mmCIF file of C-alpha atoms in Angstrom:
data_model
loop_
_atom_site.group_PDB
_atom_site.id
_atom_site.type_symbol
_atom_site.label_atom_id
_atom_site.label_comp_id
_atom_site.label_asym_id
_atom_site.label_seq_id
_atom_site.Cartn_x
_atom_site.Cartn_y
_atom_site.Cartn_z
ATOM 1 C CA PRO A 1 41.785 75.864 143.328
ATOM 2 C CA LYS A 2 40.602 75.336 146.892
ATOM 3 C CA LEU A 3 37.701 77.724 146.264
ATOM 4 C CA TRP A 4 36.545 76.055 143.050
ATOM 5 C CA SER A 5 33.006 74.766 142.816
ATOM 6 C CA GLU A 6 32.274 71.315 141.400
ATOM 7 C CA TRP A 7 31.509 72.976 138.064
ATOM 8 C CA GLU A 8 34.857 74.795 138.043
ATOM 9 C CA VAL A 9 36.717 71.552 138.781
ATOM 10 C CA SER A 10 34.924 69.911 135.850
ATOM 11 C CA HIS A 11 35.717 72.925 133.680
ATOM 12 C CA TRP A 12 39.414 72.637 134.634
ATOM 13 C CA LEU A 13 39.403 68.933 133.740
ATOM 14 C CA ASP A 14 37.796 69.677 130.372
ATOM 15 C CA TRP A 15 40.361 72.393 129.706
ATOM 16 C CA CYS A 16 43.280 70.139 130.643
ATOM 17 C CA GLN A 17 41.923 67.276 128.569
ATOM 18 C CA ALA A 18 41.759 69.485 125.480
ATOM 19 C CA GLU A 19 44.938 71.477 126.135
ATOM 20 C CA PHE A 20 47.215 68.543 126.998
ATOM 21 C CA SER A 21 45.536 65.998 124.686
ATOM 22 C CA LEU A 22 44.790 63.749 127.658
ATOM 23 C CA HIS A 23 42.878 60.525 127.247
ATOM 24 C CA GLY A 24 41.288 58.140 129.709
ATOM 25 C CA LEU A 25 40.452 60.666 132.410
ATOM 26 C CA SER A 26 38.441 59.032 135.165
ATOM 27 C CA SER A 27 35.047 60.549 135.936
ATOM 28 C CA ASP A 28 35.842 60.092 139.652
ATOM 29 C CA LEU A 29 37.452 63.556 139.657
ATOM 30 C CA ARG A 30 34.263 65.149 138.410
ATOM 31 C CA GLY A 31 31.755 66.261 140.990
ATOM 32 C CA VAL A 32 34.535 66.877 143.535
ATOM 33 C CA PRO A 33 34.666 70.452 144.895
ATOM 34 C CA GLY A 34 37.979 72.283 145.048
ATOM 35 C CA SER A 35 38.043 72.137 148.842
ATOM 36 C CA GLU A 36 38.019 68.337 148.696
ATOM 37 C CA LEU A 37 40.349 68.174 145.698
ATOM 38 C CA CYS A 38 43.023 70.135 147.558
ATOM 39 C CA THR A 39 42.951 67.804 150.565
ATOM 40 C CA LEU A 40 44.092 64.868 148.419
ATOM 41 C CA ASP A 41 47.723 63.834 148.482
ATOM 42 C CA ARG A 42 49.421 62.742 145.270
ATOM 43 C CA ASP A 43 48.563 59.053 145.666
ATOM 44 C CA GLY A 44 44.942 59.811 146.490
ATOM 45 C CA PHE A 45 44.685 62.111 143.493
ATOM 46 C CA LEU A 46 46.250 59.599 141.093
ATOM 47 C CA ALA A 47 43.918 56.890 142.398
ATOM 48 C CA LEU A 48 41.028 58.888 140.930
ATOM 49 C CA THR A 49 42.523 58.831 137.428
ATOM 50 C CA SER A 50 42.562 55.756 135.236
ATOM 51 C CA ASP A 51 45.614 56.880 133.248
ATOM 52 C CA CYS A 52 48.845 57.404 135.201
ATOM 53 C CA THR A 53 50.443 59.817 132.729
ATOM 54 C CA ALA A 54 47.310 61.968 132.515
ATOM 55 C CA GLY A 55 47.050 61.937 136.300
ATOM 56 C CA GLU A 56 50.666 63.081 136.704
ATOM 57 C CA ILE A 57 50.126 66.011 134.333
ATOM 58 C CA LEU A 58 46.920 67.038 136.115
ATOM 59 C CA TRP A 59 48.606 66.765 139.522
ATOM 60 C CA GLU A 60 51.589 68.898 138.466
ATOM 61 C CA HIS A 61 49.302 71.528 136.943
ATOM 62 C CA LEU A 62 47.230 71.671 140.125
ATOM 63 C CA GLU A 63 50.356 71.860 142.309
ATOM 64 C CA THR A 64 51.777 74.682 140.183
ATOM 65 C CA MET A 65 48.592 76.729 140.575
ATOM 66 C CA ARG A 66 48.522 76.111 144.319
ATOM 67 C CA ARG A 67 52.148 77.228 144.691
ATOM 68 C CA GLU A 68 51.488 80.394 142.704
ATOM 69 C CA TYR A 69 48.494 81.153 144.912
ATOM 70 C CA ARG A 70 50.560 80.686 148.078
ATOM 71 C CA MET A 71 53.182 83.055 146.652
ATOM 72 C CA ASP A 72 50.474 85.759 146.406
ATOM 73 C CA CYS A 73 50.827 85.926 142.631
ATOM 74 C CA SER A 74 47.888 87.240 140.674
ATOM 75 C CA PHE A 75 45.698 84.181 140.359
ATOM 76 C CA ASN A 76 43.716 83.085 137.320
ATOM 77 C CA LEU A 77 41.944 79.785 136.821
ATOM 78 C CA PHE A 78 44.585 78.923 134.218
ATOM 79 C CA PRO A 79 47.911 80.753 134.788
ATOM 80 C CA CYS A 80 49.588 82.040 131.640
ATOM 81 C CA THR A 81 52.727 83.793 132.898
ATOM 82 C CA PRO A 82 54.825 81.398 134.987
ATOM 83 C CA SER A 83 57.634 82.736 137.126
ATOM 84 C CA PRO A 84 61.137 81.231 137.031
ATOM 85 C CA TYR A 85 60.398 79.911 140.514
ATOM 86 C CA SER A 86 57.340 77.963 139.402
ATOM 87 C CA LEU A 87 59.208 76.554 136.400
ATOM 88 C CA ALA A 88 62.158 75.380 138.446
ATOM 89 C CA GLU A 89 59.824 73.940 141.045
ATOM 90 C CA LEU A 90 57.515 72.218 138.537
ATOM 91 C CA GLY A 91 58.613 68.760 139.572
ATOM 92 C CA SER A 92 59.012 69.373 143.287
ATOM 93 C CA GLY A 93 55.586 68.216 144.457
ATOM 94 C CA SER A 94 55.116 65.875 147.359
ATOM 95 C CA GLY A 95 55.364 62.773 145.162
ATOM 96 C CA PRO A 96 58.470 61.267 143.560
ATOM 97 C CA ILE A 97 59.766 63.330 140.661
ATOM 98 C CA GLN A 98 59.490 61.874 137.165
ATOM 99 C CA LEU A 99 62.447 61.848 134.756
ATOM 100 C CA TRP A 100 60.809 64.278 132.312
ATOM 101 C CA GLN A 101 60.127 66.691 135.179
ATOM 102 C CA PHE A 102 63.720 66.382 136.360
ATOM 103 C CA LEU A 103 65.049 67.206 132.877
ATOM 104 C CA LEU A 104 62.759 70.230 132.693
ATOM 105 C CA GLU A 105 64.033 71.313 136.095
ATOM 106 C CA LEU A 106 67.650 71.119 134.868
ATOM 107 C CA LEU A 107 66.717 72.976 131.684
ATOM 108 C CA SER A 108 65.252 75.762 133.837
ATOM 109 C CA ASP A 109 68.514 76.187 135.782
ATOM 110 C CA ARG A 110 71.222 78.323 134.159
ATOM 111 C CA SER A 111 73.930 76.598 136.195
ATOM 112 C CA CYS A 112 73.150 73.328 134.370
ATOM 113 C CA GLN A 113 73.694 74.661 130.851
ATOM 114 C CA SER A 114 77.147 73.108 130.561
ATOM 115 C CA PHE A 115 75.651 69.606 130.483
ATOM 116 C CA ILE A 116 72.036 70.063 129.304
ATOM 117 C CA SER A 117 70.556 72.947 127.334
ATOM 118 C CA TRP A 118 67.902 74.018 124.873
ATOM 119 C CA THR A 119 68.967 73.892 121.224
ATOM 120 C CA GLY A 120 66.800 76.851 120.217
ATOM 121 C CA ASN A 121 64.608 74.641 118.035
ATOM 122 C CA GLY A 122 61.278 74.614 119.846
ATOM 123 C CA TRP A 123 61.217 72.269 122.836
ATOM 124 C CA GLU A 124 64.319 70.410 121.647
ATOM 125 C CA PHE A 125 67.204 69.964 124.073
ATOM 126 C CA LYS A 126 70.625 68.333 124.092
ATOM 127 C CA LEU A 127 72.438 66.339 126.753
ATOM 128 C CA THR A 128 75.883 67.888 126.247
ATOM 129 C CA ASP A 129 77.235 65.725 129.062
ATOM 130 C CA PRO A 130 74.849 62.760 129.320
ATOM 131 C CA ASN A 131 76.930 61.093 132.031
ATOM 132 C CA GLU A 132 76.604 64.134 134.299
ATOM 133 C CA VAL A 133 72.848 64.261 133.719
ATOM 134 C CA ALA A 134 72.646 60.550 134.570
ATOM 135 C CA ARG A 135 74.772 61.075 137.688
ATOM 136 C CA LEU A 136 72.497 63.856 138.932
ATOM 137 C CA TRP A 137 69.403 61.764 138.206
ATOM 138 C CA GLY A 138 70.950 58.880 140.134
ATOM 139 C CA ARG A 139 71.713 61.171 143.051
ATOM 140 C CA ARG A 140 68.140 62.490 143.064
ATOM 141 C CA LYS A 141 66.710 58.951 143.013
ATOM 142 C CA ASN A 142 69.361 57.552 145.376
ATOM 143 C CA LYS A 143 70.654 55.189 142.686
ATOM 144 C CA PRO A 144 74.462 55.572 142.647
ATOM 145 C CA ASN A 145 74.864 53.111 139.759
ATOM 146 C CA MET A 146 72.796 55.225 137.367
ATOM 147 C CA ASN A 147 74.421 55.776 133.974
ATOM 148 C CA TYR A 148 73.349 57.130 130.602
ATOM 149 C CA GLU A 149 72.409 53.683 129.299
ATOM 150 C CA LYS A 150 69.891 53.283 132.117
ATOM 151 C CA LEU A 151 68.720 56.874 131.784
ATOM 152 C CA SER A 152 68.133 56.428 128.043
ATOM 153 C CA ARG A 153 65.942 53.400 128.776
ATOM 154 C CA GLY A 154 63.851 55.655 130.974
ATOM 155 C CA LEU A 155 63.629 58.185 128.151
ATOM 156 C CA ARG A 156 62.513 55.512 125.692
ATOM 157 C CA TYR A 157 59.558 54.796 127.980
ATOM 158 C CA TYR A 158 58.254 58.266 127.106
ATOM 159 C CA TYR A 159 58.315 57.691 123.333
ATOM 160 C CA ASP A 160 55.054 55.739 123.260
ATOM 161 C CA LYS A 161 53.556 58.102 125.835
ATOM 162 C CA ASN A 162 54.234 61.063 123.521
ATOM 163 C CA ILE A 163 56.038 62.982 126.240
ATOM 164 C CA ILE A 164 59.597 62.966 124.845
ATOM 165 C CA HIS A 165 60.929 61.828 121.466
ATOM 166 C CA LYS A 166 64.491 61.269 120.267
ATOM 167 C CA THR A 167 65.564 63.620 117.470
ATOM 168 C CA ALA A 168 66.578 61.463 114.512
ATOM 169 C CA GLY A 169 70.160 61.800 113.318
ATOM 170 C CA LYS A 170 71.340 63.800 116.330
ATOM 171 C CA ARG A 171 73.208 62.242 119.217
ATOM 172 C CA TYR A 172 71.902 62.983 122.713
ATOM 173 C CA VAL A 173 69.222 65.312 121.314
ATOM 174 C CA TYR A 174 65.607 64.965 122.419
ATOM 175 C CA ARG A 175 62.399 66.947 122.226
ATOM 176 C CA PHE A 176 59.417 67.413 124.505
ATOM 177 C CA VAL A 177 56.372 66.525 122.408
ATOM 178 C CA CYS A 178 53.766 66.812 125.167
ATOM 179 C CA ASN A 179 51.957 70.142 125.420
ATOM 180 C CA LEU A 180 54.498 72.036 127.507
ATOM 181 C CA GLU A 181 53.186 75.311 126.155
ATOM 182 C CA GLY A 182 49.820 74.565 127.709
ATOM 183 C CA LEU A 183 51.369 73.317 130.955
ATOM 184 C CA LEU A 184 53.776 76.236 131.408
ATOM 185 C CA GLY A 185 51.705 78.944 129.765
ATOM 186 C CA CYS A 186 54.416 80.127 127.372
ATOM 187 C CA ASP A 187 56.102 79.060 124.164
ATOM 188 C CA PRO A 188 59.751 77.872 124.003
ATOM 189 C CA ARG A 189 61.215 81.263 123.105
ATOM 190 C CA GLU A 190 59.249 83.041 125.833
ATOM 191 C CA LEU A 191 60.448 80.486 128.377
ATOM 192 C CA GLN A 192 64.078 80.754 127.303
ATOM 193 C CA THR A 193 63.870 84.557 127.324
ATOM 194 C CA LEU A 194 62.280 84.501 130.779
ATOM 195 C CA LEU A 195 65.108 82.317 132.079
ATOM 196 C CA ASP A 196 67.765 84.235 130.103
ATOM 197 C CA MET A 197 68.683 81.032 128.267
ATOM 198 C CA LEU A 198 68.265 81.936 124.609
ATOM 199 C CA PRO A 199 70.910 80.028 122.599
ATOM 200 C CA LYS A 200 73.513 82.300 121.038
ATOM 201 C CA ASP A 201 73.637 82.710 117.278
ATOM 202 C CA GLY A 202 75.422 79.760 115.740
ATOM 203 C CA GLU A 203 74.756 77.497 118.703
ATOM 204 C CA GLU A 204 73.106 74.203 117.949
#
């Protein structure tokens, strides 16, 4: 990304806007060359976007590409084969991690499958032990009093943002409804195969 011209930055923004169904992108990011774009920290980057959610998605996508470049992976303008490393590190940028990123991080870690896991139905996942998920989120955010009730309020914030929805009729079951396939470059089954996390036959 650091070598992008102003045109390539604009092309990336257009691609992201279409791929992730983003709205309200500020024109302040257009006309900025890649060399300048990559000098911005998270706050400076988000200040150039008028929509916080859209800005977060753009920032994470940019950070993922920069990490892959530093790892000497084969680099394309839009990566389409993420490594397990890049998936697990999706939310580990310089800014504070968001709840949806944290959940995706847990879902990309095999050691967390006892308390949160994919159901095998698209991007749907289940909090098998919601209290443990809440405890880990509280530890990450330095909030020792975190519990599932508070965590679920955070999840409800994403409903209107069309990032995560609650699955009707199923307790502790949610689904990513944002364009994760575009963000990660693979569909749910490819991701779960890559991470060796395909649900066993008969599993919910």
